Short mmCIF file of N, CA, C and O in Angstrom, two decimals:
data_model
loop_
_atom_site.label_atom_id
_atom_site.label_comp_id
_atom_site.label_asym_id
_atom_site.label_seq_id
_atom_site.Cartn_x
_atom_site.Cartn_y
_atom_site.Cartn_z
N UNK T 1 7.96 -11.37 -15.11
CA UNK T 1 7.16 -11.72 -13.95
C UNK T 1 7.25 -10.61 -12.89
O UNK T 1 6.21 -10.16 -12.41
N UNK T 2 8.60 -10.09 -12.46
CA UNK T 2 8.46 -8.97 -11.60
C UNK T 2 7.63 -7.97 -12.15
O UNK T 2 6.80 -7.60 -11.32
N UNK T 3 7.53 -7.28 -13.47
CA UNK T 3 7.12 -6.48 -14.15
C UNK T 3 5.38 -6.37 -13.53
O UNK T 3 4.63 -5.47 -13.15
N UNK T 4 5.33 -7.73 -13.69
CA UNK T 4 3.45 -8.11 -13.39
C UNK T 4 3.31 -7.59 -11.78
O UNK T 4 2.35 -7.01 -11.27
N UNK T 5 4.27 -7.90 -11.31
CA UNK T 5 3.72 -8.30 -9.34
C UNK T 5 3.82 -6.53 -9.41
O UNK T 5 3.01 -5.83 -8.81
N UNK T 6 4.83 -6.00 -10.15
CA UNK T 6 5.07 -4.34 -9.69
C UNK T 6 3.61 -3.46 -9.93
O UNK T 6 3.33 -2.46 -9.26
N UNK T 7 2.63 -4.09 -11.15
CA UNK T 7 2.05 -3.39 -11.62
C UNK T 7 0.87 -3.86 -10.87
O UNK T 7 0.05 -2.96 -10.73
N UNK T 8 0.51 -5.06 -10.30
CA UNK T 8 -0.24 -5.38 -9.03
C UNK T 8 -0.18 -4.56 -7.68
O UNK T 8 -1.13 -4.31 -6.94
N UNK T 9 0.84 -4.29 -7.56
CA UNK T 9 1.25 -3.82 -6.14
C UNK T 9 0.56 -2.43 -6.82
O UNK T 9 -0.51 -2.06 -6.36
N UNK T 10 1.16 -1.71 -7.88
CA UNK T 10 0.69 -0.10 -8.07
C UNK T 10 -1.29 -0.06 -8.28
O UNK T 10 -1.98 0.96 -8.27
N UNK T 11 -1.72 -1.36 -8.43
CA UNK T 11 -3.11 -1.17 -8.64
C UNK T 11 -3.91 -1.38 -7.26
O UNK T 11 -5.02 -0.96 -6.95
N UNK T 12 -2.70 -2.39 -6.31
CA UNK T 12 -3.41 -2.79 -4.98
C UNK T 12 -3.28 -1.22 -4.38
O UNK T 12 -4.04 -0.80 -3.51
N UNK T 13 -2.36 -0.54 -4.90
CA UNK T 13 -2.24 1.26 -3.77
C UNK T 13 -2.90 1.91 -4.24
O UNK T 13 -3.38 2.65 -3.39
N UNK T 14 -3.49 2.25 -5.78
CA UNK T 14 -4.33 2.83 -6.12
C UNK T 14 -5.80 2.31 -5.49
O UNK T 14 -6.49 3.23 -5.07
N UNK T 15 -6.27 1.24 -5.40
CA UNK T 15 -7.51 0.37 -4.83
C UNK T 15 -7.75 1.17 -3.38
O UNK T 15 -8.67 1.88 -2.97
N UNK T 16 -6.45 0.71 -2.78
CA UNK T 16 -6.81 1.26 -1.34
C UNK T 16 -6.39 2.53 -0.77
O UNK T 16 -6.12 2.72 0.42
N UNK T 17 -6.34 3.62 -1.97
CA UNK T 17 -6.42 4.95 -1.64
C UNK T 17 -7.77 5.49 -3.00
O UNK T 17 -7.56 6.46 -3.72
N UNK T 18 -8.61 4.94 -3.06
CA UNK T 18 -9.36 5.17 -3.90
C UNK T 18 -10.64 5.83 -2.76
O UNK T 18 -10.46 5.83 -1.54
N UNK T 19 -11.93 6.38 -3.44
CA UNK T 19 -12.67 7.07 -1.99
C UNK T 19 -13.41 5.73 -1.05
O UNK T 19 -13.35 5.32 0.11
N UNK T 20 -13.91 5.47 -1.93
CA UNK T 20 -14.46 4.31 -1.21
C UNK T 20 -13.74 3.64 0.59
O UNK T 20 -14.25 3.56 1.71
N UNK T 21 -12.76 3.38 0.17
CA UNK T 21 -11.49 3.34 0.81
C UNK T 21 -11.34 4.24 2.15
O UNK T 21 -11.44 4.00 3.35
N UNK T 22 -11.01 5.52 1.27
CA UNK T 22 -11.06 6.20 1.94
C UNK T 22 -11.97 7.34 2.90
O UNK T 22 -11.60 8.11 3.79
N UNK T 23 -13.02 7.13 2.42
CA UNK T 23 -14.38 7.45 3.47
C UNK T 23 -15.03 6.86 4.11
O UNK T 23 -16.19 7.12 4.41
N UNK T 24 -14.17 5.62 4.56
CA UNK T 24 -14.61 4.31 5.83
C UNK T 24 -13.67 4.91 6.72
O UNK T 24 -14.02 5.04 7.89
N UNK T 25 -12.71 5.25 6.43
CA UNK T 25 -11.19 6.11 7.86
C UNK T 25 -11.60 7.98 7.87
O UNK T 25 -11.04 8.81 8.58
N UNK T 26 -12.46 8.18 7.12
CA UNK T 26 -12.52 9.87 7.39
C UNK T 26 -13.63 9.91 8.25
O UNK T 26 -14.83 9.88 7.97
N UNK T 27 -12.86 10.03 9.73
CA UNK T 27 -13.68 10.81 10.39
C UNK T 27 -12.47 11.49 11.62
O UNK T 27 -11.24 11.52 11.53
N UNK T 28 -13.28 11.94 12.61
CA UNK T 28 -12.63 12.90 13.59
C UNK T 28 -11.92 12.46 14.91
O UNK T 28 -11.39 13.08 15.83
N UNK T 29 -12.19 10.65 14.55
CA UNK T 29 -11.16 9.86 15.54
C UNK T 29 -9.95 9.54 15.61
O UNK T 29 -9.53 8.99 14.59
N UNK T 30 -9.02 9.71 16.65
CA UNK T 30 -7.74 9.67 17.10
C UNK T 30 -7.15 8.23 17.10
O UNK T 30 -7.69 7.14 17.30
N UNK T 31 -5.74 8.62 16.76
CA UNK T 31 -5.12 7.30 17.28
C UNK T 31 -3.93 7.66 18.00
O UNK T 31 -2.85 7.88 17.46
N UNK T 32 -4.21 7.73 19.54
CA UNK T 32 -2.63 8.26 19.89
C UNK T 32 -2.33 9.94 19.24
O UNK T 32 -1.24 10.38 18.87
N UNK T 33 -3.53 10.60 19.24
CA UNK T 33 -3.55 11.99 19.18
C UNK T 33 -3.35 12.23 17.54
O UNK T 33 -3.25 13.36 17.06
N UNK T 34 -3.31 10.79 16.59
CA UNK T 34 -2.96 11.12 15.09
C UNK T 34 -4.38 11.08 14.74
O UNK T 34 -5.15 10.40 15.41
N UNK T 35 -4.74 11.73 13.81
CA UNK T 35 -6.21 11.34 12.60
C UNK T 35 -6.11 10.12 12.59
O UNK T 35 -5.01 9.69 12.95
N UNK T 36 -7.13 9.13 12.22
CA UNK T 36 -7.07 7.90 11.57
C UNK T 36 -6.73 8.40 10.11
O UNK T 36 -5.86 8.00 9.34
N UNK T 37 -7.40 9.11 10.00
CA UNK T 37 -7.05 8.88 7.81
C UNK T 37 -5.54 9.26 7.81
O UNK T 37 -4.83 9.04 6.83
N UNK T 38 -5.14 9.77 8.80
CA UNK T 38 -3.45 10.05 8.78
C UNK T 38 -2.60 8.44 8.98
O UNK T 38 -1.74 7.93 8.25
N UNK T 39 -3.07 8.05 9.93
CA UNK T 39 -2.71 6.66 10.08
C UNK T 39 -2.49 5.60 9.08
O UNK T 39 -1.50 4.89 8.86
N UNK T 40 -4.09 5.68 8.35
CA UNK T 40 -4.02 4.66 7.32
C UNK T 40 -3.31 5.09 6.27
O UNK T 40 -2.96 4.25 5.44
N UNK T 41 -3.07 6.04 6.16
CA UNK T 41 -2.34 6.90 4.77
C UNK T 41 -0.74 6.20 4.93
O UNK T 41 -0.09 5.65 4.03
N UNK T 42 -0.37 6.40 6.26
CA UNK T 42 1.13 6.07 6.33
C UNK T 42 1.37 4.44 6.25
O UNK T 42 2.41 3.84 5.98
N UNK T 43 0.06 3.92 6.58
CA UNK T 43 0.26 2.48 6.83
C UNK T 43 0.82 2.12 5.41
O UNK T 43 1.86 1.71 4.91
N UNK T 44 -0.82 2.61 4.94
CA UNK T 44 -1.12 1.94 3.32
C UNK T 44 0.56 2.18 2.40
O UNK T 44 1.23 1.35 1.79
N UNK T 45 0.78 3.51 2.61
CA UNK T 45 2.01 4.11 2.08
C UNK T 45 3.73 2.55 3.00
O UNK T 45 4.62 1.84 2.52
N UNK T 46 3.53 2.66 3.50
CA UNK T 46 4.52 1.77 4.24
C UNK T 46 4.18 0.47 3.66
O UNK T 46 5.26 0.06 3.22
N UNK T 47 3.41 -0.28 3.45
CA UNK T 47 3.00 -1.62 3.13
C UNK T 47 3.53 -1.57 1.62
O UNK T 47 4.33 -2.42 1.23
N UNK T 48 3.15 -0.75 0.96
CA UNK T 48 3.16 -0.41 -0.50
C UNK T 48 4.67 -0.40 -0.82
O UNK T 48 5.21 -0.86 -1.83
N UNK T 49 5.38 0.35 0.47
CA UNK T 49 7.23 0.45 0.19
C UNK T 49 7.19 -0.92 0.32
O UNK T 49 7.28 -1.43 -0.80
N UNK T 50 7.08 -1.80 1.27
CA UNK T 50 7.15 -2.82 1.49
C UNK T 50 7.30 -3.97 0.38
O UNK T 50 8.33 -4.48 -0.06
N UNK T 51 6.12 -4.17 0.12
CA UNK T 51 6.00 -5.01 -1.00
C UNK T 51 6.60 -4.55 -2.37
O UNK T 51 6.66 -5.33 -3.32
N UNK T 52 6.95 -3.57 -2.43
CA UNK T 52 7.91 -3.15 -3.61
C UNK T 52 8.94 -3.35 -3.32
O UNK T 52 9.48 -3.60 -4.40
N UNK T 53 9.96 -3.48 -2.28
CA UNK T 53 11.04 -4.13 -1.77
C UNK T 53 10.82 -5.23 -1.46
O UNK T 53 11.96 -5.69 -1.48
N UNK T 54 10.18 -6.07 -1.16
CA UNK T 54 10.64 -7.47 -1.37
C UNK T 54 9.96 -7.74 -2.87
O UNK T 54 9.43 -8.85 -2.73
N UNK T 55 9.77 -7.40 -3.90
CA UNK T 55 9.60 -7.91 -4.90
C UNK T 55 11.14 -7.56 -5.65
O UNK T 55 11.90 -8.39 -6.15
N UNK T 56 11.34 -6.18 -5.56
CA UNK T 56 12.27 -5.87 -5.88
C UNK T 56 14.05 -6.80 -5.93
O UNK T 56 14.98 -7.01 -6.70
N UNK T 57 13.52 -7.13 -4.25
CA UNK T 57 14.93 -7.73 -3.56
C UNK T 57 14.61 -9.52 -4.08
O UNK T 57 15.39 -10.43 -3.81
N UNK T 58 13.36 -9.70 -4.80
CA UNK T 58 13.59 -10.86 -4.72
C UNK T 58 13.98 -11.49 -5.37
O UNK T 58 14.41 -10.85 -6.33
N UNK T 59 14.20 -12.97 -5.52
CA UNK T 59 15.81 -13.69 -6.11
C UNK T 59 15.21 -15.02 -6.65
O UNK T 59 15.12 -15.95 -5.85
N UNK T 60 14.78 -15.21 -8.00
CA UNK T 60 14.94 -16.95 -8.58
C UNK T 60 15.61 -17.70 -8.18
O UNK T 60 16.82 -17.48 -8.22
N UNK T 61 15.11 -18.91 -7.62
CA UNK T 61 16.27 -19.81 -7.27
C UNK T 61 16.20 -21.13 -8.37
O UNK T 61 16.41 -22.28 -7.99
N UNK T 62 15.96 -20.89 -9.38
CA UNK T 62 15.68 -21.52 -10.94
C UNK T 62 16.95 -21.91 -11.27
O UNK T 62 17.18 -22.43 -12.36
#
């Protein structure tokens, strides 16, 4: 079962770094002096650690 959620999570980061994706955030607007496509890159990248640690950390209570 973890095996499944891991290989979800690697298709949900591929999805949302795919172009589509990513040519809705490419343009020449700021956030706090960052790119947006810089922004979403770190988000997407951070969410992605995320959910691989709590799948990782998580615990059957079976």
């Amino acid at each position: 079962m973890r095996y499944n959620r891991l290989v979800l999570v690697a298709f949900l980061f591929l999805g949302l770094i795919n172009f589509p994706l990513i040519s809705l955030v490419d343009s020449s607007k700021t956030i706090e002096g960052v790119p947006v496509i810089y922004a979403y890159s770190l988000v997407v990248w951070l969410v992605v650690i995320a959910f691989t640690g709590i799948i990782l950390n998580y615990k059957n209570k079976k």
